[in-house]
Structures are given as C-alpha cells and as structure tokens.
PDB file of C-alpha atoms in Angstrom:
ATOM      1  CA  MET A1138      66.834  37.946  62.272  1.00 49.00           C
ATOM      2  CA  ALA A1139      66.045  41.538  61.490  1.00 48.00           C
ATOM      3  CA  ARG A1140      62.808  42.128  59.733  1.00 50.00           C
ATOM      4  CA  ARG A1141      63.046  43.603  56.319  1.00 51.00           C
ATOM      5  CA  SER A1142      60.912  46.730  56.214  1.00 50.00           C
ATOM      6  CA  ARG A1143      58.366  46.730  53.452  1.00 52.00           C
ATOM      7  CA  LYS A1144      58.005  49.813  51.386  1.00 55.00           C
ATOM      8  CA  ARG A1145      54.338  50.790  51.428  1.00 58.00           C
ATOM      9  CA  ARG A1146      52.922  51.078  47.943  1.00 61.00           C
ATOM     10  CA  LYS A1147      50.617  53.955  47.285  1.00 61.00           C
ATOM     11  CA  SER A1148      47.161  53.024  46.099  1.00 61.00           C
ATOM     12  CA  ARG A1149      46.352  53.847  42.511  1.00 67.00           C
ATOM     13  CA  PHE A1150      42.701  54.196  43.413  1.00 59.00           C
ATOM     14  CA  PRO A1151      42.681  58.019  43.925  1.00 64.00           C
ATOM     15  CA  LYS A1152      44.420  58.541  40.591  1.00 66.00           C
ATOM     16  CA  ALA A1153      41.980  56.193  38.893  1.00 60.00           C
ATOM     17  CA  LEU A1154      39.112  58.130  40.403  1.00 59.00           C
ATOM     18  CA  SER A1155      40.674  61.374  39.257  1.00 66.00           C
ATOM     19  CA  ARG A1156      41.064  60.062  35.706  1.00 66.00           C
ATOM     20  CA  ALA A1157      37.495  58.730  35.721  1.00 59.00           C
ATOM     21  CA  GLY A1158      36.237  62.071  36.989  1.00 61.00           C
ATOM     22  CA  LYS A1159      38.080  63.958  34.272  1.00 55.00           C
ATOM     23  CA  THR A1160      36.735  61.582  31.631  1.00 55.00           C
ATOM     24  CA  ALA A1161      33.183  61.961  32.940  1.00 51.00           C
ATOM     25  CA  MET A1162      33.543  65.756  32.989  1.00 54.00           C
ATOM     26  CA  PHE A1163      34.893  65.729  29.429  1.00 43.00           C
ATOM     27  CA  LEU A1164      31.994  63.576  28.227  1.00 45.00           C
ATOM     28  CA  LEU A1165      29.513  65.846  30.039  1.00 49.00           C
ATOM     29  CA  VAL A1166      30.964  68.934  28.370  1.00 42.00           C
ATOM     30  CA  ILE A1167      30.793  67.221  24.958  1.00 44.00           C
ATOM     31  CA  ALA A1168      27.172  66.199  25.644  1.00 37.00           C
ATOM     32  CA  LEU A1169      26.234  69.757  26.669  1.00 43.00           C
ATOM     33  CA  ILE A1170      27.894  71.203  23.584  1.00 43.00           C
ATOM     34  CA  GLY A1171      26.076  68.663  21.434  1.00 36.00           C
ATOM     35  CA  ALA A1172      22.746  69.446  23.089  1.00 39.00           C
ATOM     36  CA  ALA A1173      23.287  73.195  22.643  1.00 40.00           C
ATOM     37  CA  PHE A1174      24.184  72.696  18.987  1.00 40.00           C
ATOM     38  CA  ALA A1175      21.132  70.466  18.429  1.00 43.00           C
ATOM     39  CA  TRP A1176      18.870  73.046  20.094  1.00 45.00           C
ATOM     40  CA  HIS A1177      20.357  75.867  18.035  1.00 44.00           C
ATOM     41  CA  GLU A1178      19.962  73.933  14.798  1.00 49.00           C
ATOM     42  CA  GLY A1179      16.515  72.675  15.845  1.00 66.00           C
ATOM     43  CA  ARG A1180      15.131  76.203  16.110  1.00 74.00           C
ATOM     44  CA  ASP A1181      14.959  76.313  12.306  1.00 90.00           C
ATOM     45  CA  TRP A1182      13.257  72.937  11.992  1.00 96.00           C
ATOM     46  CA  ARG A1183       9.654  72.217  11.142  1.00 95.00           C
ATOM     47  CA  PRO A1184       8.011  69.082   9.746  1.00 97.00           C
ATOM     48  CA  ASP A1185       8.290  68.458   6.023  1.00 96.00           C
ATOM     49  CA  GLU A1186       5.393  70.093   4.168  1.00 95.00           C
ATOM     50  CA  GLU A1187       5.260  67.131   1.799  1.00 96.00           C
ATOM     51  CA  LEU A1188       4.302  64.921   4.737  1.00 97.00           C
ATOM     52  CA  TRP A1189       2.554  67.558   6.872  1.00 97.00           C
ATOM     53  CA  PRO A1190       0.825  69.950   4.469  1.00 97.00           C
ATOM     54  CA  ASP A1191      -1.423  71.644   7.047  1.00 98.00           C
ATOM     55  CA  GLN A1192       0.817  73.842   9.208  1.00 98.00           C
ATOM     56  CA  GLY A1193       0.382  76.906  11.394  1.00 98.00           C
ATOM     57  CA  ALA A1194       1.312  78.575  14.680  1.00 98.00           C
ATOM     58  CA  LEU A1195       0.101  79.330  18.183  1.00 98.00           C
ATOM     59  CA  VAL A1196       0.506  83.073  18.797  1.00 98.00           C
ATOM     60  CA  GLY A1197       0.059  85.308  21.832  1.00 95.00           C
ATOM     61  CA  ALA A1198       1.208  88.608  23.285  1.00 91.00           C
ATOM     62  CA  VAL A1199       4.333  86.840  24.620  1.00 90.00           C
ATOM     63  CA  ASP A1200       5.496  86.512  21.015  1.00 93.00           C
ATOM     64  CA  GLY A1201       5.680  90.271  20.555  1.00 91.00           C
ATOM     65  CA  ALA A1202       4.914  91.828  17.173  1.00 93.00           C
ATOM     66  CA  VAL A1203       4.102  89.136  14.624  1.00 96.00           C
ATOM     67  CA  ASP A1204       3.911  89.542  10.858  1.00 98.00           C
ATOM     68  CA  PHE A1205       1.060  87.256   9.857  1.00 98.00           C
ATOM     69  CA  GLY A1206       1.700  87.844   6.180  1.00 98.00           C
ATOM     70  CA  THR A1207       5.165  86.370   6.658  1.00 97.00           C
ATOM     71  CA  ILE A1208       3.692  83.433   8.581  1.00 97.00           C
ATOM     72  CA  ALA A1209       1.413  82.778   5.618  1.00 97.00           C
ATOM     73  CA  GLY A1210       4.379  83.130   3.274  1.00 96.00           C
ATOM     74  CA  LEU A1211       6.209  80.437   5.234  1.00 94.00           C
ATOM     75  CA  GLY A1212       3.457  78.018   4.315  1.00 94.00           C
ATOM     76  CA  ALA A1213       1.072  78.357   7.255  1.00 97.00           C
ATOM     77  CA  GLN A1214      -2.640  77.902   6.631  1.00 98.00           C
ATOM     78  CA  PHE A1215      -3.869  78.757  10.132  1.00 98.00           C
ATOM     79  CA  VAL A1216      -3.047  80.363  13.461  1.00 98.00           C
ATOM     80  CA  TYR A1217      -4.456  79.859  16.920  1.00 98.00           C
ATOM     81  CA  LEU A1218      -4.482  83.029  18.994  1.00 98.00           C
ATOM     82  CA  GLU A1219      -4.311  83.088  22.779  1.00 98.00           C
ATOM     83  CA  ALA A1220      -7.427  84.900  23.958  1.00 98.00           C
ATOM     84  CA  SER A1221      -7.963  84.305  27.682  1.00 98.00           C
ATOM     85  CA  ASP A1222      -6.214  82.819  30.675  1.00 98.00           C
ATOM     86  CA  GLY A1223      -8.126  81.596  33.697  1.00 98.00           C
ATOM     87  CA  ALA A1224     -10.889  83.805  35.058  1.00 97.00           C
ATOM     88  CA  GLY A1225      -9.217  87.193  34.936  1.00 94.00           C
ATOM     89  CA  LEU A1226      -6.385  87.381  32.420  1.00 97.00           C
ATOM     90  CA  THR A1227      -6.720  88.206  28.744  1.00 97.00           C
ATOM     91  CA  ASP A1228      -4.226  88.445  25.907  1.00 96.00           C
ATOM     92  CA  VAL A1229      -3.926  92.148  25.124  1.00 94.00           C
ATOM     93  CA  ALA A1230      -2.802  91.380  21.573  1.00 95.00           C
ATOM     94  CA  PHE A1231      -5.793  89.176  20.718  1.00 97.00           C
ATOM     95  CA  ALA A1232      -7.983  91.693  18.866  1.00 96.00           C
ATOM     96  CA  GLN A1233      -5.070  93.093  16.868  1.00 96.00           C
ATOM     97  CA  ASN A1234      -3.704  89.650  16.063  1.00 97.00           C
ATOM     98  CA  PHE A1235      -7.182  88.477  15.068  1.00 97.00           C
ATOM     99  CA  ALA A1236      -7.615  91.291  12.529  1.00 97.00           C
ATOM    100  CA  ARG A1237      -4.114  90.924  11.092  1.00 97.00           C
ATOM    101  CA  ALA A1238      -4.308  87.143  10.800  1.00 98.00           C
ATOM    102  CA  ARG A1239      -7.625  87.368   8.963  1.00 98.00           C
ATOM    103  CA  ALA A1240      -6.231  90.039   6.664  1.00 98.00           C
ATOM    104  CA  ALA A1241      -3.315  87.720   5.832  1.00 98.00           C
ATOM    105  CA  GLY A1242      -5.764  85.057   4.690  1.00 98.00           C
ATOM    106  CA  LEU A1243      -5.108  82.674   7.580  1.00 98.00           C
ATOM    107  CA  ALA A1244      -7.779  80.539   9.209  1.00 98.00           C
ATOM    108  CA  VAL A1245      -8.071  81.645  12.837  1.00 98.00           C
ATOM    109  CA  GLY A1246      -8.871  79.829  16.067  1.00 98.00           C
ATOM    110  CA  ALA A1247      -9.017  81.080  19.670  1.00 98.00           C
ATOM    111  CA  ALA A1248      -7.341  79.441  22.656  1.00 98.00           C
ATOM    112  CA  HIS A1249      -8.111  79.607  26.371  1.00 98.00           C
ATOM    113  CA  ARG A1250      -5.539  78.628  29.007  1.00 98.00           C
ATOM    114  CA  PHE A1251      -7.214  76.580  31.725  1.00 98.00           C
ATOM    115  CA  ASP A1252      -6.448  77.513  35.332  1.00 98.00           C
ATOM    116  CA  PRO A1253      -7.013  74.527  37.665  1.00 98.00           C
ATOM    117  CA  CYS A1254      -7.208  76.912  40.626  1.00 97.00           C
ATOM    118  CA  ASP A1255     -10.311  78.732  39.276  1.00 97.00           C
ATOM    119  CA  VAL A1256     -13.892  77.597  38.800  1.00 97.00           C
ATOM    120  CA  ALA A1257     -15.190  77.146  35.276  1.00 98.00           C
ATOM    121  CA  ASP A1258     -17.854  79.879  35.253  1.00 98.00           C
ATOM    122  CA  GLY A1259     -15.388  82.744  35.530  1.00 98.00           C
ATOM    123  CA  GLN A1260     -13.069  81.204  32.979  1.00 98.00           C
ATOM    124  CA  SER A1261     -15.748  80.661  30.353  1.00 98.00           C
ATOM    125  CA  ALA A1262     -17.050  84.199  30.920  1.00 98.00           C
ATOM    126  CA  ASN A1263     -13.536  85.478  30.297  1.00 98.00           C
ATOM    127  CA  PHE A1264     -13.318  83.546  27.023  1.00 98.00           C
ATOM    128  CA  VAL A1265     -16.773  84.630  25.845  1.00 98.00           C
ATOM    129  CA  THR A1266     -15.912  88.276  26.515  1.00 97.00           C
ATOM    130  CA  MET A1267     -12.853  88.057  24.274  1.00 98.00           C
ATOM    131  CA  VAL A1268     -13.941  85.733  21.468  1.00 98.00           C
ATOM    132  CA  PRO A1269     -16.814  86.586  19.113  1.00 96.00           C
ATOM    133  CA  ARG A1270     -19.425  84.062  18.005  1.00 97.00           C
ATOM    134  CA  ASP A1271     -18.159  83.449  14.522  1.00 97.00           C
ATOM    135  CA  PRO A1272     -18.943  80.284  12.527  1.00 96.00           C
ATOM    136  CA  ASP A1273     -15.789  80.786  10.474  1.00 97.00           C
ATOM    137  CA  LEU A1274     -13.520  80.400  13.513  1.00 98.00           C
ATOM    138  CA  LEU A1275     -11.646  77.137  13.934  1.00 98.00           C
ATOM    139  CA  PRO A1276     -12.748  74.944  16.862  1.00 98.00           C
ATOM    140  CA  PRO A1277     -11.771  76.527  20.199  1.00 98.00           C
ATOM    141  CA  ALA A1278      -8.681  75.140  21.902  1.00 98.00           C
ATOM    142  CA  ILE A1279      -8.244  74.723  25.652  1.00 98.00           C
ATOM    143  CA  LEU A1280      -4.592  74.809  26.693  1.00 98.00           C
ATOM    144  CA  LEU A1281      -3.965  72.452  29.623  1.00 98.00           C
ATOM    145  CA  GLU A1282      -0.512  73.447  30.817  1.00 98.00           C
ATOM    146  CA  THR A1283      -0.674  73.754  34.621  1.00 97.00           C
ATOM    147  CA  THR A1284      -1.638  71.275  37.331  1.00 98.00           C
ATOM    148  CA  ALA A1285      -3.239  72.068  40.681  1.00 98.00           C
ATOM    149  CA  ALA A1286       0.139  71.626  42.358  1.00 96.00           C
ATOM    150  CA  ALA A1287       0.666  75.333  41.664  1.00 90.00           C
ATOM    151  CA  CYS A1288      -2.567  76.430  43.373  1.00 96.00           C
ATOM    152  CA  PRO A1289      -2.317  78.446  46.633  1.00 95.00           C
ATOM    153  CA  ALA A1290      -4.935  76.183  48.251  1.00 95.00           C
ATOM    154  CA  ARG A1291      -5.307  72.460  47.706  1.00 96.00           C
ATOM    155  CA  VAL A1292      -7.562  71.480  44.792  1.00 97.00           C
ATOM    156  CA  SER A1293      -8.445  67.812  44.411  1.00 97.00           C
ATOM    157  CA  ASP A1294      -8.059  65.911  41.152  1.00 97.00           C
ATOM    158  CA  ALA A1295     -11.810  65.352  41.107  1.00 97.00           C
ATOM    159  CA  ALA A1296     -12.438  69.101  41.387  1.00 98.00           C
ATOM    160  CA  VAL A1297     -10.050  69.854  38.522  1.00 98.00           C
ATOM    161  CA  GLN A1298     -11.719  67.277  36.308  1.00 97.00           C
ATOM    162  CA  SER A1299     -15.199  68.539  37.220  1.00 98.00           C
ATOM    163  CA  GLU A1300     -14.380  72.191  36.480  1.00 98.00           C
ATOM    164  CA  LEU A1301     -12.671  71.246  33.231  1.00 98.00           C
ATOM    165  CA  THR A1302     -15.758  69.306  32.143  1.00 98.00           C
ATOM    166  CA  THR A1303     -17.953  72.328  32.870  1.00 98.00           C
ATOM    167  CA  LEU A1304     -15.561  74.670  31.065  1.00 98.00           C
ATOM    168  CA  VAL A1305     -15.458  72.455  27.971  1.00 98.00           C
ATOM    169  CA  ASN A1306     -19.271  72.421  27.808  1.00 98.00           C
ATOM    170  CA  GLN A1307     -19.547  76.182  28.296  1.00 98.00           C
ATOM    171  CA  ILE A1308     -16.913  77.084  25.691  1.00 98.00           C
ATOM    172  CA  GLU A1309     -18.459  74.671  23.211  1.00 98.00           C
ATOM    173  CA  ALA A1310     -21.891  76.201  23.778  1.00 98.00           C
ATOM    174  CA  HIS A1311     -20.462  79.599  22.860  1.00 98.00           C
ATOM    175  CA  ALA A1312     -18.436  78.387  19.886  1.00 98.00           C
ATOM    176  CA  GLY A1313     -21.050  76.034  18.498  1.00 98.00           C
ATOM    177  CA  LYS A1314     -18.477  73.313  17.850  1.00 97.00           C
ATOM    178  CA  PRO A1315     -16.435  70.778  19.865  1.00 98.00           C
ATOM    179  CA  ALA A1316     -13.311  72.037  21.585  1.00 98.00           C
ATOM    180  CA  ILE A1317      -9.794  70.724  21.048  1.00 98.00           C
ATOM    181  CA  LEU A1318      -7.948  69.805  24.254  1.00 98.00           C
ATOM    182  CA  ALA A1319      -4.238  70.620  24.393  1.00 98.00           C
ATOM    183  CA  PRO A1320      -2.628  68.928  27.417  1.00 98.00           C
ATOM    184  CA  VAL A1321       1.093  69.002  28.020  1.00 98.00           C
ATOM    185  CA  GLU A1322       2.584  65.747  29.239  1.00 98.00           C
ATOM    186  CA  GLU A1323       2.487  66.728  32.927  1.00 98.00           C
ATOM    187  CA  PHE A1324      -1.225  67.540  32.770  1.00 98.00           C
ATOM    188  CA  GLU A1325      -1.987  64.312  30.916  1.00 98.00           C
ATOM    189  CA  GLU A1326      -0.169  62.297  33.554  1.00 98.00           C
ATOM    190  CA  ALA A1327      -2.056  64.034  36.366  1.00 97.00           C
ATOM    191  CA  TYR A1328      -5.621  64.036  34.996  1.00 98.00           C
ATOM    192  CA  ALA A1329      -5.693  61.852  31.847  1.00 97.00           C
ATOM    193  CA  PRO A1330      -7.940  64.137  29.758  1.00 98.00           C
ATOM    194  CA  SER A1331      -7.272  62.013  26.679  1.00 98.00           C
ATOM    195  CA  ARG A1332      -9.042  59.147  28.423  1.00 97.00           C
ATOM    196  CA  ARG A1333     -11.822  61.138  30.078  1.00 96.00           C
ATOM    197  CA  PHE A1334     -12.896  63.338  27.162  1.00 97.00           C
ATOM    198  CA  GLU A1335     -13.907  62.294  23.670  1.00 97.00           C
ATOM    199  CA  ARG A1336     -12.371  65.378  22.089  1.00 98.00           C
ATOM    200  CA  GLN A1337      -9.659  65.956  19.532  1.00 98.00           C
ATOM    201  CA  LEU A1338      -6.188  66.271  21.058  1.00 98.00           C
ATOM    202  CA  TRP A1339      -3.403  68.757  20.535  1.00 98.00           C
ATOM    203  CA  LEU A1340      -0.113  67.557  22.018  1.00 98.00           C
ATOM    204  CA  THR A1341       3.279  69.193  22.461  1.00 98.00           C
ATOM    205  CA  ARG A1342       6.775  67.795  22.016  1.00 98.00           C
ATOM    206  CA  SER A1343       9.486  69.602  20.115  1.00 97.00           C
ATOM    207  CA  TRP A1344      11.116  67.716  17.213  1.00 96.00           C
ATOM    208  CA  PHE A1345       9.653  64.312  18.064  1.00 96.00           C
ATOM    209  CA  GLU A1346       6.081  63.107  17.619  1.00 97.00           C
ATOM    210  CA  PRO A1347       4.335  62.947  21.013  1.00 98.00           C
ATOM    211  CA  ASP A1348       3.105  59.629  22.354  1.00 97.00           C
ATOM    212  CA  TYR A1349       1.923  60.420  25.878  1.00 98.00           C
ATOM    213  CA  ALA A1350      -1.848  60.397  25.250  1.00 98.00           C
ATOM    214  CA  THR A1351      -4.066  57.317  25.303  1.00 97.00           C
ATOM    215  CA  ARG A1352      -5.529  58.114  21.862  1.00 97.00           C
ATOM    216  CA  PRO A1353      -4.200  59.414  18.539  1.00 98.00           C
ATOM    217  CA  TRP A1354      -3.821  63.184  18.382  1.00 98.00           C
ATOM    218  CA  LEU A1355      -5.032  65.628  15.736  1.00 98.00           C
ATOM    219  CA  MET A1356      -2.570  68.500  16.261  1.00 98.00           C
ATOM    220  CA  TRP A1357       1.062  68.662  17.319  1.00 98.00           C
ATOM    221  CA  THR A1358       3.184  71.582  18.494  1.00 98.00           C
ATOM    222  CA  ALA A1359       6.264  70.285  16.733  1.00 98.00           C
ATOM    223  CA  ASN A1360       8.664  73.098  17.637  1.00 98.00           C
ATOM    224  CA  ARG A1361       8.161  75.456  20.568  1.00 96.00           C
ATOM    225  CA  TRP A1362      11.173  77.551  19.535  1.00 96.00           C
ATOM    226  CA  TYR A1363      10.739  77.944  15.789  1.00 97.00           C
ATOM    227  CA  GLN A1364      12.963  80.823  14.741  1.00 95.00           C
ATOM    228  CA  THR A1365      11.516  82.752  11.831  1.00 93.00           C
ATOM    229  CA  GLU A1366      11.573  86.205  10.287  1.00 94.00           C
ATOM    230  CA  ALA A1367       7.869  86.554  11.122  1.00 95.00           C
ATOM    231  CA  ALA A1368       8.626  87.511  14.741  1.00 93.00           C
ATOM    232  CA  GLN A1369      11.523  88.570  16.945  1.00 88.00           C
ATOM    233  CA  GLU A1370      10.665  85.850  19.446  1.00 91.00           C
ATOM    234  CA  PRO A1371      10.558  82.137  18.537  1.00 95.00           C
ATOM    235  CA  LEU A1372       7.103  80.898  17.554  1.00 96.00           C
ATOM    236  CA  ARG A1373       5.284  77.732  18.550  1.00 97.00           C
ATOM    237  CA  TRP A1374       4.915  75.882  15.257  1.00 98.00           C
ATOM    238  CA  VAL A1375       1.957  73.526  14.891  1.00 98.00           C
ATOM    239  CA  VAL A1376       0.971  70.875  12.371  1.00 98.00           C
ATOM    240  CA  VAL A1377      -2.208  68.877  11.763  1.00 98.00           C
ATOM    241  CA  ARG A1378      -2.115  65.134  11.272  1.00 97.00           C
ATOM    242  CA  PRO A1379      -2.600  64.422   7.552  1.00 95.00           C
TER     243      PRO A1379
END
C-alpha cells in the first residue's frame, strides 16, 4: 500500500514571536512617551506650599545667571549656594550669588561638595577660604554625591568615613553650628552616613519623598529639574519638613 504523504504544517511559533515582539515594542514606545511626558510636566512641579511652607533652592555656577528676586517671588524663603568642591575647586559664582541672594531678602546657606578621593584638611581649607564666618548664615551643608569608586586610586570605606568625620568637625568649627549632611542614595548605600552621624539630613528624590535613609530627614530636594523664569537652566528645588 502506498504511503500517503503528509503535508508538513508550518509552525506558528515564529509568527507568534513576531507578534509578541511587535506588541512589546509598541508597549515600550508608549511607556517611553509616557515617561517623557511625565518628565516634561514634572519640570513645573513643586510641593504644595500649604503643606510645605518653607521652600528654597540649591544654586551654583552650573545654573547660569539666576534672578534671586524672582526666586523669592516664587515663594522661596532661602537658598543654599555651592561654595567649594573637594580640595581645589570653588564655585566662581558664589560671591556674586551670595550678595544677590541677600539683597533679595533670602536666607543664605553655603554648601561644600565632598570629594572621597581627597583628605579632609584641604577640603575644609577650601570651604573656609570661600565662606565667611557669619552667624546669620544657615547651617553649612555637605553634599555627598560621589563614592570612592570614581577615585583614581583605591580608597577604603573606612578612609572615606574617617575623612568625612574630620571634614564635618572642621566645617562645623568654622561655621559655629552643626552641618547638614546631604547624601544621594548611592552614597547612603555605600557609607550609611545617616546611621553614623547624628546630623540633620538632606535627601534627594524628584517628585517622590525619599525613604533611603535610616532616620527622618529635614530637607528634601523635591525636583532637580524645576523649570522657572528665575533661571535659564532648571533649578534644584528644595523644601524643609514642616
């Protein structure tokens, strides 16, 4: 008896994969469009003044020309000005920003950006050179934004923590008041300053309240891209816990 030849059926699997791939790509495009729209709309957002009455900004030379009168008109009560960075860098706009912010009636604080690759002595000297001893200044802030992973030579966690402790003490001795520590999430995960230092905290997370520290925070950078008529570049908008 002759065998009946079977007609081979083509698998639907490649077509199913193709359809799944197209669906996934479509959903990805929709998600990216949604994220872009949310980011664009979020640039104009800041916390409700009814709930967060004490608001301000972190300002440095990277922000370009800033109109501090306009910042005050937006409802800000204070600004923190970047003053020094590590042992050798300074913010060239600090003195000018300081005078203009004071003239606009804003409370002013100075910020130092900690460099985990440098020893504390040079960093505190850099801060002291830039920032006057002024009892009317807000407590100094230490921006903790970079880990030792970026250092050209290996720096141990213990060394980073030791130099940060020394820097905090030296800056506080100059300012005459306790410093505020401002770790980003990566720095907090690496060195846990919120657990090691009994200092007020300043955390950063745009649009959502941060929860990465081990203790409650005092200050919050609520929008790192706040678009306003006070500056051509987006500002870092900050609020104080009521």
